[in-house]
Coordinates of C-alpha atoms in Angstrom, one line a residue:
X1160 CA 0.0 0.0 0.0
X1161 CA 0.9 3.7 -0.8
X1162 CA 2.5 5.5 2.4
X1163 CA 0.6 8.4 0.9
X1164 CA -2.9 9.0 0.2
X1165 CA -4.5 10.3 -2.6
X1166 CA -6.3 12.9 -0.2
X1167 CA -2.9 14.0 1.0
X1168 CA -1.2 13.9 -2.8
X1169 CA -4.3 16.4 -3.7
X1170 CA -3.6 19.3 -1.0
X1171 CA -0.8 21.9 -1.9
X1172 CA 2.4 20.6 -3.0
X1173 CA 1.2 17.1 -3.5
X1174 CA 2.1 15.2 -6.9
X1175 CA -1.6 14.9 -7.9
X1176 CA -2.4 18.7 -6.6
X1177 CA 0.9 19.9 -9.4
X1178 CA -0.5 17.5 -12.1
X1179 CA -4.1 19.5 -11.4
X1180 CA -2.1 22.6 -12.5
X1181 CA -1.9 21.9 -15.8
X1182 CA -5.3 22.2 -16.2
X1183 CA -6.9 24.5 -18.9
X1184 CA -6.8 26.1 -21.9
X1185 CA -3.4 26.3 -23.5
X1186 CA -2.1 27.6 -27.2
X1187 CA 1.1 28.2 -28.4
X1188 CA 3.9 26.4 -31.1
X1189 CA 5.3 23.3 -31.6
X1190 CA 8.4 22.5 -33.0
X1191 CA 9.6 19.0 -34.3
X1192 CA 12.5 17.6 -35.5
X1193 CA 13.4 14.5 -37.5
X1194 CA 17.3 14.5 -37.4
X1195 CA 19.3 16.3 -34.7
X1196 CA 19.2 20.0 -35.1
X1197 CA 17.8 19.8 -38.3
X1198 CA 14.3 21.7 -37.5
X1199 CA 11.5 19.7 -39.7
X1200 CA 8.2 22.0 -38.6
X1201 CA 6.9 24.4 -36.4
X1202 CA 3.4 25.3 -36.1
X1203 CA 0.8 26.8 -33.9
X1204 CA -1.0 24.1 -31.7
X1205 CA -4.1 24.4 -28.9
X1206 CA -4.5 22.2 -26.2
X1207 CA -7.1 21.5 -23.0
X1208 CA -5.9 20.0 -20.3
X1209 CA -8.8 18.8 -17.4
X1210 CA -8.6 16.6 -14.2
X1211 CA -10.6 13.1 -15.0
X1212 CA -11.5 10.3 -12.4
X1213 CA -11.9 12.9 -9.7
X1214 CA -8.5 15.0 -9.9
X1215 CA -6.5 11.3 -10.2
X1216 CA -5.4 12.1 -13.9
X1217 CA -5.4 14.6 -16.0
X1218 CA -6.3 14.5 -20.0
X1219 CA -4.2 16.6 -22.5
X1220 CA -6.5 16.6 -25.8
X1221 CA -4.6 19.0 -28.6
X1222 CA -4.5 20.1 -32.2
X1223 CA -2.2 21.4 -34.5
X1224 CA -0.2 20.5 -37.9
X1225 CA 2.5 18.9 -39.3
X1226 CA 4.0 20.4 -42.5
X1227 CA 0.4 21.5 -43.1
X1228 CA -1.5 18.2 -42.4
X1229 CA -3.9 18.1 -39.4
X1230 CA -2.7 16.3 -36.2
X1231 CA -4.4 15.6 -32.9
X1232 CA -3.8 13.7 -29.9
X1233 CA -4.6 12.8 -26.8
X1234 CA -2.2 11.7 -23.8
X1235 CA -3.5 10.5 -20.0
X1236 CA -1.0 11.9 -17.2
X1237 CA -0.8 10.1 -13.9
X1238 CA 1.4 9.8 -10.5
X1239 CA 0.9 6.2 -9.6
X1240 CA 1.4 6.6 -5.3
X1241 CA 2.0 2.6 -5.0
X1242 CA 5.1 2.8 -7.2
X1243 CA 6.2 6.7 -6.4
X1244 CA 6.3 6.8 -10.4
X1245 CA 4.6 9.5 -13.2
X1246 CA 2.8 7.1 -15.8
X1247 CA 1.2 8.2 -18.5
X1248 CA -0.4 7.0 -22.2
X1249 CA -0.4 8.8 -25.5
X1250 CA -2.1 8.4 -28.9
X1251 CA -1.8 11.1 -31.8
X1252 CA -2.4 10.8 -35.6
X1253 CA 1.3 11.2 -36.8
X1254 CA 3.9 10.0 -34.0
X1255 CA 2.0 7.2 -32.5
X1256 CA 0.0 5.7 -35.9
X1257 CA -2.5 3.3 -34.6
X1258 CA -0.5 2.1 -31.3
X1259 CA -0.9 3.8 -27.6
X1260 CA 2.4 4.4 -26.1
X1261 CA 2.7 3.3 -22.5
X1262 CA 5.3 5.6 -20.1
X1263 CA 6.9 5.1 -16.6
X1264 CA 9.0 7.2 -14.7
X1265 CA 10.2 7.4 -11.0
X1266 CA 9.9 10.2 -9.0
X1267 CA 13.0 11.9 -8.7
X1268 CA 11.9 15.1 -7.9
X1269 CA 12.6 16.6 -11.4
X1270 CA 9.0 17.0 -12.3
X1271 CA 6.9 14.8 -14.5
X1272 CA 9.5 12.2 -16.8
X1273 CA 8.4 9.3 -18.6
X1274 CA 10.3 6.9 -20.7
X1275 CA 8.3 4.7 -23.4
X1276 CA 9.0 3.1 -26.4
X1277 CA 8.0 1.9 -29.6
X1278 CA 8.4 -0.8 -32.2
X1279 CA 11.1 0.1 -34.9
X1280 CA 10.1 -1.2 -38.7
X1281 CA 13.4 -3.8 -38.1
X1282 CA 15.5 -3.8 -35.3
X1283 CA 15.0 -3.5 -31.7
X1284 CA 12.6 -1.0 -30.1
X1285 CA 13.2 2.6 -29.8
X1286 CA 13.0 5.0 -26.4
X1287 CA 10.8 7.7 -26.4
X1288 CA 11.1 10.4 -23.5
X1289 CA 8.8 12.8 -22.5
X1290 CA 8.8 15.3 -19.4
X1291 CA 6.6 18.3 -18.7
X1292 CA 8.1 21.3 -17.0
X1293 CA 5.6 24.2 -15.8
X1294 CA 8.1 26.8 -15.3
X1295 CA 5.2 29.4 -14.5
X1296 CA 1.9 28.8 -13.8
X1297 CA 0.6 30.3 -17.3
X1298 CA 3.0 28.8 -19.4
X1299 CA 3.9 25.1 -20.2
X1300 CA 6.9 23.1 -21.8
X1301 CA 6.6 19.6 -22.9
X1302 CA 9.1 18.1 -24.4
X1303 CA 9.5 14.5 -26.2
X1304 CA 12.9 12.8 -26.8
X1305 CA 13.5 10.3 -29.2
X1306 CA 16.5 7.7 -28.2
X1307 CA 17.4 5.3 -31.5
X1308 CA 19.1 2.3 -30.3
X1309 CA 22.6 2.7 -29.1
X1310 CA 22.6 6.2 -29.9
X1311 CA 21.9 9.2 -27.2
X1312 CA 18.7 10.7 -27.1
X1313 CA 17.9 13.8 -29.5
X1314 CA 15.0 16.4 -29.1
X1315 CA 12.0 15.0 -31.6
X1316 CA 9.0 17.8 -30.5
X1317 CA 8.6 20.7 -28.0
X1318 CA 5.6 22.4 -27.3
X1319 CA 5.7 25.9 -25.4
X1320 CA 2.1 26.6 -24.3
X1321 CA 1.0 30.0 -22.7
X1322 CA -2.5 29.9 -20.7
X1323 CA -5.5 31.1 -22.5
X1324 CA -7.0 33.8 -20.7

């Protein structure tokens, strides 16, 4: 059993009580990248963030573009107590195709960082990273790493939000 409760998580400095902070309206631009520094796109892109299952999770639904097509997504955000980890699943209609991504990461006092991965046309599976950093409480950073096989990890997308008001 969790040495915590979700009650105490939820009050003021709690895991569950920072992932409620995300919640809103959010717009601003994303920028992705296919090779290392080699900047592929960057478009505007909206997002709404709400607290589902009674403030346990929160749901990140967004839109935007890539190189002019459409592209939405959706991605589930979670602090499992049990485990003291951040988990979190993610769907979209150009990164993930028809698969849902599944993350962990411990908590390491860094904020929310999950590591995923996904299956590679040959070869072994690939990492994919992904942390959220809410710098201020009206804007937003998330930021998604993609780690080939034996190689370092290299920035793949990065979405600065700023609060609607």
């Amino acid at each position: 059993m969790a040495q915590r409760t979700f009650e105490e998580s939820s009050k003021e400095g709690g895991l569950h009580h920072r992932l409620g902070q995300l919640a809103g309206e959010w717009e601003g631009m994303t920028k992705t990248w296919f090779e290392p520094d080699k900047l592929a796109d960057e478009s505007p892109w909206r997002g709404t963030i709400r607290l589902v299952a009674g403030g346990r999770f929160v749901m990140h639904e967004y839109e935007g573009s890539m190189q002019g097509k459409p592209l939405s997504g959706v991605a589930l955000y979670g602090y499992h107590l049990d485990p003291d980890r951040f988990e979190m699943a993610w769907v979209d209609s150009f990164h993930t195709g028809t698969s849902i991504m599944f993350f962990k990461g411990k908590n390491e006092g860094r904020g929310y960082d999950v590591l995923g991965s996904y299956e590679a046309p040959s070869g072994p599976p690939w990492g994919w990273r992904m942390e959220i950093q809410q710098p201020e409480a009206d804007r937003l950073i998330i930021t998604h790493y993609n780690i080939p096989p034996d190689s370092p990890e290299a920035k793949a997308v990065e979405t600065v939000y700023r609060r609607k008001r």
